[in-house]
XYZ file of C-alpha atoms in Angstrom:
683
model
C 29.169 13.311 -13.655
C 27.914 10.835 -16.222
C 30.128 7.837 -16.986
C 30.921 8.721 -20.617
C 31.692 12.324 -19.704
C 34.064 11.133 -16.972
C 35.910 8.980 -19.498
C 36.337 12.008 -21.744
C 37.715 14.162 -18.880
C 40.019 11.305 -17.804
C 41.427 10.985 -21.322
C 42.064 14.731 -21.640
C 43.741 14.984 -18.224
C 45.871 11.894 -18.863
C 47.194 13.435 -22.078
C 47.933 16.645 -20.174
C 49.666 14.684 -17.434
C 51.903 12.926 -19.985
C 52.802 16.354 -21.385
C 53.797 17.526 -17.896
C 55.845 14.344 -17.489
C 57.692 15.164 -20.736
C 58.395 18.699 -19.466
C 59.725 17.408 -16.147
C 61.573 14.266 -17.282
C 62.124 14.867 -20.981
C 60.274 11.672 -21.901
C 56.627 10.989 -22.826
C 56.748 7.484 -21.367
C 57.070 7.522 -17.568
C 60.185 5.824 -16.236
C 60.191 3.204 -13.462
C 62.516 4.891 -11.003
C 61.456 5.453 -7.409
C 61.245 9.198 -8.002
C 58.462 8.524 -10.579
C 56.129 7.412 -7.802
C 54.670 10.931 -8.089
C 53.274 9.852 -11.498
C 52.672 6.099 -11.193
C 51.082 6.069 -7.734
C 50.347 9.764 -7.384
C 48.652 11.901 -10.032
C 47.833 9.145 -12.534
C 46.223 6.933 -9.891
C 44.375 10.004 -8.603
C 42.821 10.375 -12.071
C 41.942 6.671 -12.258
C 40.319 6.697 -8.835
C 38.396 9.944 -9.316
C 37.126 9.557 -12.856
C 36.983 5.770 -13.380
C 36.480 3.972 -10.057
C 34.854 6.563 -7.812
C 33.145 8.784 -10.317
C 29.902 8.625 -8.298
C 31.036 8.081 -4.702
C 33.499 6.054 -2.614
C 32.586 2.637 -1.229
C 34.518 0.509 1.274
C 35.518 -1.763 -1.616
C 36.996 1.247 -3.440
C 38.907 2.216 -0.295
C 40.341 -1.318 -0.107
C 41.638 -1.118 -3.705
C 43.106 2.350 -3.149
C 44.819 1.263 0.071
C 46.180 -1.888 -1.529
C 47.625 0.111 -4.442
C 49.366 2.534 -2.042
C 50.681 -0.295 0.165
C 52.164 -2.213 -2.809
C 53.737 0.834 -4.460
C 55.276 2.166 -1.233
C 56.549 -1.310 -0.286
C 58.534 -1.349 -3.541
C 60.621 1.637 -2.437
C 64.109 0.833 -1.091
C 65.552 3.209 1.516
C 63.568 6.245 0.342
C 64.204 9.699 1.806
C 61.960 10.437 4.783
C 61.687 6.681 5.293
C 59.713 7.054 8.542
C 56.999 8.998 6.688
C 56.827 6.421 3.922
C 56.540 3.630 6.506
C 53.752 5.499 8.262
C 51.929 5.843 4.928
C 52.554 2.193 4.062
C 51.187 0.719 7.276
C 48.457 3.324 7.532
C 47.222 2.353 4.068
C 47.271 -1.332 5.049
C 45.280 -0.608 8.222
C 42.782 1.436 6.226
C 42.388 -1.395 3.721
C 41.787 -3.959 6.477
C 39.200 -1.686 8.106
C 37.358 -1.203 4.785
C 37.377 -4.965 4.216
C 35.823 -5.563 7.644
C 33.100 -2.988 6.949
C 32.241 -4.558 3.612
C 32.512 -8.193 4.775
C 29.191 -8.675 6.616
C 26.607 -9.050 3.847
C 23.736 -8.972 6.337
C 24.467 -5.381 7.282
C 24.986 -2.206 5.331
C 28.613 -0.944 5.653
C 27.343 2.342 7.096
C 24.800 0.666 9.412
C 23.699 3.339 11.899
C 22.487 0.889 14.514
C 26.068 0.874 15.840
C 27.620 4.324 16.529
C 31.105 2.818 16.356
C 30.431 1.238 12.979
C 28.975 4.494 11.675
C 32.013 6.483 12.901
C 34.421 3.925 11.429
C 32.635 4.053 8.096
C 32.860 7.863 7.984
C 36.603 7.852 8.783
C 37.497 5.022 6.402
C 35.557 6.410 3.429
C 36.847 9.963 3.987
C 40.534 9.011 4.312
C 40.416 6.230 1.716
C 39.206 8.331 -1.202
C 41.557 8.329 -4.171
C 41.894 12.114 -4.066
C 43.162 11.858 -0.456
C 45.404 8.765 -0.510
C 47.080 9.416 -3.857
C 47.487 13.116 -3.064
C 49.433 12.081 0.045
C 51.652 9.856 -2.112
C 52.236 12.715 -4.559
C 53.039 15.322 -1.893
C 55.377 12.957 -0.056
C 57.139 12.209 -3.370
C 57.685 15.947 -3.947
C 59.163 16.338 -0.468
C 61.381 13.287 -0.867
C 62.669 13.437 -4.463
C 62.385 17.051 -5.648
C 63.843 20.413 -4.724
C 60.938 22.601 -3.753
C 62.643 25.638 -5.280
C 62.987 24.065 -8.730
C 60.558 25.172 -11.494
C 59.668 21.534 -12.266
C 58.454 21.068 -8.687
C 56.248 24.130 -8.939
C 54.850 22.858 -12.255
C 53.986 19.525 -10.643
C 52.335 21.256 -7.666
C 50.271 23.441 -9.994
C 49.284 20.348 -12.008
C 48.130 18.565 -8.857
C 46.009 21.576 -7.852
C 44.509 21.855 -11.334
C 43.518 18.176 -11.289
C 41.765 18.618 -7.919
C 39.920 21.676 -9.225
C 38.714 19.799 -12.325
C 37.777 16.772 -10.207
C 35.461 18.868 -8.038
C 33.985 21.063 -10.789
C 30.650 20.021 -12.304
C 31.949 20.442 -15.842
C 29.062 18.457 -17.290
C 26.577 20.871 -15.741
C 28.559 23.899 -16.937
C 28.587 22.555 -20.488
C 24.888 21.719 -20.317
C 23.995 25.201 -19.082
C 26.052 26.811 -21.839
C 24.662 24.570 -24.560
C 21.033 24.993 -23.511
C 20.909 28.677 -22.601
C 18.810 29.406 -25.648
C 16.581 26.369 -25.113
C 13.734 27.688 -22.967
C 12.092 24.267 -22.901
C 14.865 22.770 -20.725
C 13.746 22.622 -17.094
C 16.611 20.602 -15.638
C 19.050 17.735 -16.002
C 18.633 14.137 -14.841
C 21.275 13.287 -12.239
C 20.377 9.778 -11.104
C 17.579 7.279 -10.678
C 16.771 4.768 -7.950
C 14.655 2.503 -10.142
C 13.935 2.295 -13.875
C 11.075 4.775 -13.386
C 12.058 6.906 -10.380
C 14.583 9.640 -11.144
C 16.185 12.768 -9.703
C 16.906 15.898 -11.696
C 18.545 19.217 -10.923
C 16.489 22.270 -11.735
C 17.895 24.635 -14.366
C 18.638 28.252 -13.443
C 15.669 30.593 -13.447
C 13.116 27.764 -13.611
C 10.206 27.414 -11.189
C 8.389 24.072 -10.875
C 5.576 22.761 -8.710
C 4.501 19.335 -7.561
C 2.260 17.201 -9.779
C 3.531 18.864 -12.949
C 3.875 16.582 -15.967
C 7.244 17.061 -17.688
C 9.112 15.263 -20.453
C 12.385 13.336 -20.000
C 14.612 12.981 -23.051
C 15.935 9.447 -23.484
C 19.188 8.818 -25.330
C 18.146 5.212 -25.938
C 15.591 5.978 -28.625
C 15.303 9.767 -28.632
C 11.802 9.639 -27.175
C 10.394 12.179 -24.734
C 8.971 10.243 -21.795
C 6.263 11.853 -19.595
C 7.049 12.055 -15.876
C 5.203 13.382 -12.835
C 7.019 15.583 -10.306
C 6.108 14.689 -6.734
C 8.710 16.257 -4.450
C 11.877 18.296 -4.088
C 15.041 18.345 -1.985
C 16.914 21.567 -1.370
C 20.660 21.582 -0.826
C 23.063 24.526 -0.704
C 23.230 26.017 -4.181
C 20.792 23.700 -5.973
C 17.324 22.159 -5.941
C 16.794 18.471 -6.728
C 13.379 17.188 -7.820
C 12.145 13.612 -7.703
C 9.828 12.407 -10.446
C 8.312 9.177 -11.701
C 8.071 8.196 -15.331
C 4.498 7.567 -16.399
C 5.494 5.822 -19.621
C 8.670 3.893 -20.521
C 11.863 3.403 -18.498
C 15.357 4.889 -18.210
C 18.685 3.083 -18.397
C 22.032 4.042 -16.909
C 23.362 4.776 -20.391
C 20.878 7.640 -20.655
C 22.654 9.509 -17.849
C 25.541 10.849 -19.900
C 24.533 14.478 -19.711
C 22.012 14.288 -22.549
C 19.007 13.293 -20.422
C 17.183 16.581 -19.999
C 13.891 17.543 -18.415
C 11.734 19.520 -20.833
C 8.324 21.052 -21.057
C 5.764 18.942 -22.840
C 4.005 20.980 -25.531
C 0.287 21.395 -25.057
C -0.416 19.491 -28.266
C 1.684 16.497 -27.198
C -0.593 13.412 -27.379
C 0.876 12.199 -24.076
C -0.785 15.161 -22.368
C -4.116 13.973 -23.672
C -3.398 10.382 -22.675
C -2.666 11.483 -19.096
C -4.734 14.537 -18.112
C -3.818 16.852 -15.270
C -6.735 15.496 -13.260
C -5.385 11.973 -13.674
C -1.932 13.189 -12.652
C -3.443 14.740 -9.545
C -4.926 11.350 -8.644
C -1.640 9.453 -9.108
C -0.352 8.322 -5.700
C 2.319 5.803 -6.707
C 3.565 3.234 -9.183
C 3.092 -0.533 -9.184
C 6.303 -1.960 -7.721
C 7.942 -5.223 -6.718
C 5.968 -7.409 -4.340
C 2.729 -7.071 -6.329
C 0.821 -10.221 -7.167
C -2.511 -11.191 -8.685
C -4.339 -10.539 -5.419
C -2.095 -7.866 -3.863
C -0.866 -4.512 -5.144
C 2.314 -2.938 -3.721
C 3.334 0.630 -4.452
C 5.516 3.382 -2.996
C 3.488 6.433 -2.042
C 4.718 9.338 -4.146
C 3.000 12.259 -2.448
C 0.756 13.340 0.404
C -2.878 12.505 -0.239
C -6.108 11.557 1.479
C -5.218 7.861 1.500
C -6.697 5.841 4.336
C -7.675 2.257 5.082
C -10.286 1.231 2.532
C -9.374 3.862 -0.068
C -10.287 2.745 -3.574
C -7.354 2.565 -5.993
C -7.140 2.027 -9.721
C -4.329 0.472 -11.762
C -4.037 -0.346 -15.426
C -4.037 -3.509 -17.483
C -4.377 -3.964 -21.227
C -7.914 -5.224 -20.650
C -8.931 -2.196 -18.591
C -8.931 -0.825 -15.068
C -8.327 -3.045 -12.058
C -9.547 -1.805 -8.684
C -7.902 -2.351 -5.311
C -8.574 -1.336 -1.728
C -5.822 0.011 0.495
C -5.297 -1.982 3.687
C -1.712 -1.739 4.857
C 1.420 0.385 4.718
C 4.865 0.504 6.282
C 7.683 3.034 6.532
C 10.883 1.865 4.849
C 14.341 3.378 4.467
C 16.036 3.859 1.137
C 19.725 4.569 0.588
C 20.465 6.367 -2.638
C 23.705 6.087 -4.604
C 25.126 9.009 -2.623
C 24.388 7.224 0.665
C 21.638 9.718 1.488
C 18.776 8.274 3.464
C 15.142 8.657 2.537
C 12.145 7.388 4.465
C 9.205 6.399 2.308
C 5.919 4.549 2.673
C 5.215 1.321 0.822
C 1.507 0.579 0.705
C -0.296 -2.706 0.107
C -3.758 -3.053 -1.356
C -6.009 -6.019 -2.058
C -7.572 -6.602 -5.455
C -11.345 -6.256 -5.557
C -11.451 -6.734 -9.322
C -12.896 -5.044 -12.379
C -16.142 -3.115 -12.125
C -19.117 -4.988 -13.577
C -21.843 -2.520 -14.524
C -24.544 -5.165 -14.927
C -23.834 -6.727 -11.525
C -23.217 -3.381 -9.749
C -20.175 -5.008 -8.174
C -16.559 -6.017 -8.672
C -15.570 -9.200 -10.477
C -12.258 -10.946 -9.821
C -9.558 -10.282 -12.416
C -7.199 -13.156 -13.153
C -3.927 -11.264 -13.526
C -1.928 -8.443 -11.966
C -1.597 -4.817 -13.014
C 1.117 -3.699 -15.438
C 4.531 -3.219 -13.824
C 5.430 0.396 -13.009
C 1.991 1.592 -14.126
C 0.451 4.537 -12.214
C -1.709 3.838 -9.169
C -4.601 6.313 -9.030
C -6.789 7.268 -6.086
C -10.490 6.943 -6.905
C -12.421 9.663 -5.081
C -15.983 10.920 -4.981
C -15.380 12.921 -8.147
C -15.266 9.640 -10.101
C -18.713 8.469 -11.116
C -19.459 4.756 -11.019
C -21.436 3.548 -13.994
C -24.375 1.569 -12.642
C -27.376 -0.411 -13.779
C -30.805 -0.558 -12.170
C -30.959 -2.696 -9.041
C -32.999 -5.894 -9.127
C -36.053 -6.032 -6.878
C -34.222 -8.207 -4.346
C -31.082 -6.019 -4.279
C -30.328 -3.158 -1.937
C -27.409 -0.785 -1.407
C -26.072 -1.053 2.145
C -23.247 1.459 1.728
C -20.392 2.575 -0.466
C -16.690 2.001 -0.879
C -15.132 4.630 1.465
C -14.579 8.072 -0.098
C -16.034 6.997 -3.428
C -19.342 6.679 -5.272
C -19.012 2.957 -5.903
C -21.934 1.190 -4.186
C -21.901 -1.909 -2.008
C -24.885 -3.976 -3.129
C -26.273 -7.165 -1.603
C -29.000 -9.519 -2.774
C -31.473 -10.010 0.073
C -32.722 -13.331 -1.269
C -29.186 -14.777 -1.229
C -28.602 -13.204 2.186
C -31.587 -15.126 3.535
C -31.420 -18.434 1.705
C -27.695 -19.012 2.203
C -27.610 -17.696 5.789
C -25.503 -14.780 6.926
C -23.728 -13.265 9.910
C -23.085 -9.738 11.173
C -20.070 -9.759 13.493
C -18.635 -6.844 15.449
C -17.986 -5.411 18.890
C -20.393 -3.129 20.715
C -20.435 0.363 19.223
C -19.225 -0.683 15.774
C -22.630 -0.137 14.123
C -23.674 -3.786 14.090
C -27.217 -3.269 15.428
C -28.211 -0.409 13.121
C -26.969 -2.352 10.111
C -29.057 -5.310 11.270
C -32.123 -3.063 11.652
C -31.666 -1.878 8.058
C -31.405 -5.463 6.791
C -34.468 -6.491 8.780
C -36.604 -3.660 7.386
C -35.345 -4.276 3.838
C -36.300 -7.965 4.062
C -39.737 -7.115 5.455
C -40.222 -4.739 2.528
C -39.544 -7.772 0.279
C -42.580 -9.504 1.883
C -40.278 -11.827 3.809
C -41.305 -12.550 7.385
C -38.610 -11.537 9.866
C -38.525 -13.147 13.313
C -36.026 -11.501 15.677
C -34.910 -13.321 18.820
C -33.771 -10.391 20.961
C -32.237 -10.759 24.434
C -31.340 -7.013 24.513
C -34.715 -5.266 24.277
C -33.342 -2.833 21.669
C -35.246 -4.101 18.657
C -38.656 -2.840 19.734
C -37.105 0.544 20.494
C -35.918 1.110 16.933
C -38.321 -0.932 14.761
C -41.661 0.912 14.875
C -43.385 -1.433 12.401
C -42.694 -4.540 14.485
C -44.995 -6.516 16.746
C -44.079 -8.261 19.987
C -44.410 -12.076 20.034
C -45.034 -13.587 23.480
C -46.255 -17.113 22.727
C -46.081 -19.942 20.237
C -49.611 -19.172 19.119
C -48.710 -15.530 18.556
C -45.735 -16.613 16.463
C -47.914 -18.830 14.269
C -50.422 -16.004 13.911
C -47.623 -13.630 12.913
C -46.372 -16.014 10.241
C -49.891 -16.382 8.841
C -50.572 -12.646 8.950
C -50.514 -10.676 5.688
C -50.128 -7.325 7.450
C -47.156 -7.761 9.753
C -43.592 -8.251 8.516
C -41.400 -7.963 11.629
C -41.956 -9.949 14.803
C -39.809 -9.611 17.933
C -39.439 -12.296 20.566
C -37.824 -10.782 23.649
C -36.304 -13.583 25.688
C -36.191 -11.481 28.878
C -39.986 -11.387 29.263
C -40.340 -15.167 29.041
C -39.584 -17.575 31.871
C -37.991 -20.156 29.579
C -34.269 -20.248 28.939
C -33.276 -18.218 25.832
C -31.765 -21.347 24.288
C -35.121 -23.158 24.519
C -37.036 -20.119 23.238
C -34.736 -19.858 20.255
C -35.041 -23.537 19.396
C -38.834 -23.618 19.736
C -39.286 -20.509 17.582
C -36.908 -21.857 14.921
C -38.801 -25.182 14.874
C -42.147 -23.390 14.452
C -40.727 -21.277 11.587
C -39.341 -24.379 9.878
C -42.688 -26.199 10.161
C -44.501 -23.159 8.738
C -42.061 -22.947 5.805
C -42.525 -26.645 5.091
C -46.320 -26.316 5.031
C -46.182 -23.284 2.741
C -43.615 -24.577 0.250
C -44.906 -24.694 -3.315
C -44.039 -27.425 -5.789
C -41.876 -25.153 -7.943
C -39.916 -24.149 -4.839
C -38.591 -27.679 -4.414
C -36.111 -27.029 -7.239
C -35.659 -23.291 -6.672
C -36.328 -22.311 -3.052
C -37.897 -18.923 -2.350
C -37.127 -16.927 0.816
C -40.024 -16.953 3.270
C -38.669 -16.259 6.749
C -35.532 -14.591 8.054
C -34.691 -15.758 11.560
C -32.468 -13.220 13.361
C -30.387 -14.359 16.347
C -29.293 -11.236 18.215
C -26.517 -11.868 20.778
C -26.190 -15.333 19.263
C -23.790 -16.497 21.976
C -26.803 -16.555 24.352
C -28.966 -18.530 21.910
C -26.628 -21.005 20.217
C -23.489 -20.976 22.381
C -20.453 -23.106 21.701
C -20.517 -26.158 24.002
C -17.791 -24.879 26.326
C -19.611 -21.544 26.743
C -23.003 -23.071 27.453
C -23.969 -22.056 31.020
C -26.466 -24.919 31.215
C -24.843 -28.098 29.955
C -28.117 -30.071 29.848
C -29.338 -27.656 27.132
C -26.588 -28.696 24.749
C -29.019 -30.986 22.956
C -31.312 -28.003 22.288
C -28.389 -26.072 20.793
C -27.515 -29.022 18.564
C -31.156 -29.320 17.461
C -31.187 -25.640 16.502
C -28.015 -26.234 14.535
C -29.742 -29.086 12.680
C -32.562 -26.714 11.760
C -29.997 -24.299 10.312
C -28.525 -27.108 8.225
C -31.830 -28.078 6.571
C -33.585 -24.684 6.571
C -32.462 -23.348 3.197
C -34.435 -25.709 0.993
C -37.647 -24.634 2.734
C -36.999 -20.881 2.436
C -35.936 -20.301 6.035
C -32.775 -18.246 6.463
C -30.738 -17.375 9.544
C -28.974 -14.113 10.343
C -26.488 -14.578 13.202
C -25.558 -11.364 15.021
C -22.693 -11.701 17.491
C -19.818 -9.847 19.124
C -17.382 -12.759 19.288
C -17.260 -15.838 17.119
C -15.502 -17.804 19.870
C -18.734 -18.042 21.869
C -21.047 -19.011 18.981
C -21.717 -22.568 17.825
C -19.398 -23.161 14.870
C -21.596 -25.768 13.180
C -24.219 -23.029 12.737
C -21.798 -20.180 12.049
C -20.011 -22.175 9.362
C -23.291 -22.393 7.403
C -23.232 -18.629 6.816
C -22.330 -17.952 3.206
C -22.311 -14.178 3.671
C -20.231 -12.444 6.328
C -20.340 -8.782 7.318
C -17.431 -8.171 9.690
C -17.169 -4.909 11.604
C -14.550 -3.931 14.184
C -13.174 -6.893 16.137
C -10.258 -7.653 18.419
C -10.246 -11.339 19.406
C -7.841 -13.798 17.824
C -10.506 -16.511 17.533
C -12.554 -14.172 15.381
C -9.519 -13.438 13.220
C -8.863 -17.151 12.734
C -12.492 -17.782 11.770
C -12.706 -14.837 9.372
C -9.408 -15.724 7.676
C -11.351 -18.522 5.959
C -13.490 -15.882 4.249
C -11.072 -13.048 3.545
C -7.383 -12.270 3.069
C -4.677 -11.492 5.605
C -4.806 -7.742 5.050
C -8.580 -7.690 5.570
C -8.332 -9.524 8.878
C -5.473 -7.335 10.094
C -7.524 -4.206 9.376
C -10.487 -5.238 11.576
C -9.191 -3.742 14.865
C -8.683 -0.355 13.175
C -12.022 -0.076 11.402
C -14.009 3.071 12.135
C -17.630 3.014 13.279
C -20.080 1.919 10.565
C -17.281 0.421 8.494
C -17.013 -3.286 7.762
C -15.895 -5.932 5.302
C -18.577 -7.633 3.217
C -17.869 -10.985 1.616
C -19.890 -13.920 0.392
C -22.793 -15.139 -1.695
C -25.090 -12.136 -1.197
C -22.488 -9.523 -2.115
C -22.516 -8.175 -5.676
C -18.703 -8.236 -5.532
C -16.911 -11.544 -5.820
C -14.048 -10.511 -3.518
C -14.143 -9.007 -0.005
C -14.804 -5.260 0.004
C -14.466 -2.753 2.821
C -17.683 -0.728 3.028
C -18.843 2.421 4.763
C -22.423 1.544 5.650
C -25.333 3.916 5.126
C -26.080 6.544 7.725
C -29.594 6.222 9.106
C -32.085 8.633 10.647
C -33.517 6.415 13.369
C -35.228 7.564 16.569
C -36.397 5.744 19.654
C -40.040 4.676 19.430
C -42.277 7.017 21.378
C -44.730 4.182 22.134
C -44.369 0.537 23.050
C -44.947 -1.696 20.038
C -48.144 -3.787 20.220
C -48.349 -7.476 21.066
C -49.222 -9.989 18.386
C -52.344 -11.848 19.648
C -52.825 -15.504 18.971
C -55.927 -14.701 16.950
C -53.922 -12.712 14.451
C -55.590 -9.326 15.035
C -54.283 -6.310 16.904
C -56.371 -3.934 18.951
C -57.233 -0.697 17.164
C -56.635 0.071 13.475
C -54.806 -2.500 11.387
C -51.149 -1.670 10.788
C -50.032 -0.666 7.318
C -47.429 -2.664 5.454
C -43.904 -1.712 6.520
C -42.333 1.076 4.521
C -38.895 0.930 3.028
C -36.308 2.080 5.590
C -35.131 5.665 5.380
C -31.473 5.466 4.387
C -29.320 8.565 4.131
C -26.284 8.238 1.849
C -23.078 9.824 3.203
C -22.972 12.523 0.519
C -26.568 13.586 1.314
C -25.648 14.061 4.961
C -22.707 16.233 3.996
C -24.933 18.246 1.663
């Protein structure tokens, strides 16, 4: 029952009890004799406990007060009839009070903590026996047996009064009155019973009403008479009634609203709140912004089953517009309601990726957090992303998972500020690199690939094979060939030396071909790709040939000075632990796919947040986190990379001769790579 309604029932029953006292004793004011214990510590205290102290439920602290009251009142009796029974009640009440105090004493544990079976059993016994209706009923019954003749009419009147009080105490009179008063009101769907937060509430369904999940209903608020919209997202069935859980989408409730007047009603179709929050938007609502949220992190309790997964795009509200987040983490928590019922729920955590910038085709960091208790919406493929035309140097490498929001990178920034593609074998690292290589070649940027694997010539049909320094210089001077592959396995020199020599030649070529205007604003000329970088620029303690450490350091020096001449490096590696950090730290753009090693996590934590790093081991194939200078988004974003139709080359790619000409017909300029968006594949 609601608090105010309980006070009304208590007042009525107290007046009735005083009338019974007058009938039995002839006086309206109860006397202080021992025989009046039936009133003072019996029926009156039963009313106080049931309707004032324990009107919701009994707690160990309530049991302690009840037990103390019984112990004190019984101790005041001098030589009562049935003294052994009174002593048993006295010391039993004291023991019960001590037990309740022990249960409530440890603030680090819930009184009904289920981790200990003994504690759980003790809690059940103490709370059951220590209720006011139990303890004070025992006092009353023992008083009847001790001080009254059971055959007297007054005794029977008192017994009937006690039974009537118990009946009233267990009847839901507030619900009965509500049902009677609202029978003609067809708009009433139910009655609010409780809430666990200012915006999460429970209501009991009215008779003859059928409701479904994701329905928007109105909650009447006593505070200001407003009808607040709420979204139903679950139900709990108990014998004889159905309880629904809903979340307010506007406004909040206070405890004072739960006096029996807070009703659940239908919202009329012309209600402006229906237009403010459409059914489609309600369908996309997965939770509400809750405690623990910050500027960079969004926390919310998942309200219903949905297609949420790592990387899902979420939307929350601010006065300045929509803020977007990506889901990265979740945990199962336990909630105890006011009736000590347990509920398991999922609290999810998402990272801010910012507000959508149409001109940039990316997300821009927002400097504040979403509104408290505002709805969190799932952004799916049905939501169109407003976009502008890509610049000539920009390309779309994928999309935010399960959405139409693109992941765009600027190839010129990717080259000039160096970049890295990091991920274990099978994560999609190589195919993504092939796409970047072909896109750069289509931008008339020379791409030199140092490949210890032999895979590049299998999948890059427009490439030529470079087998000598002269062939490399001819390739750089050529106007017809954009992709050159240097396979370290077919050369007798150590891969470390081959990598250094090729990088030095590319740097010299870039220096010779730098224009005056490029001194102030460098232009990308060559992209130098280091596949399996741990074999080409290994960290000193992973270098198999220690006397080649100087060559590795010299390559690192080239990386440091390359940008101003238009030479960019793309480092492709499985593990950052094995790659020279002085070179890797120069990469201003990172594309991180699935990884497992702690060293990689430590390195990547400098570029992205904790949740991003923790998600790396669980990333699916062709999924990765893009962050850095080349990304159109200012914050890290988890991307599903483009699917590609790529077949093994039927023929061996030709060699690049030192003279600059290939045998046979001259090769055409490389075409743009064939990229298949995910939705096209599904179509």
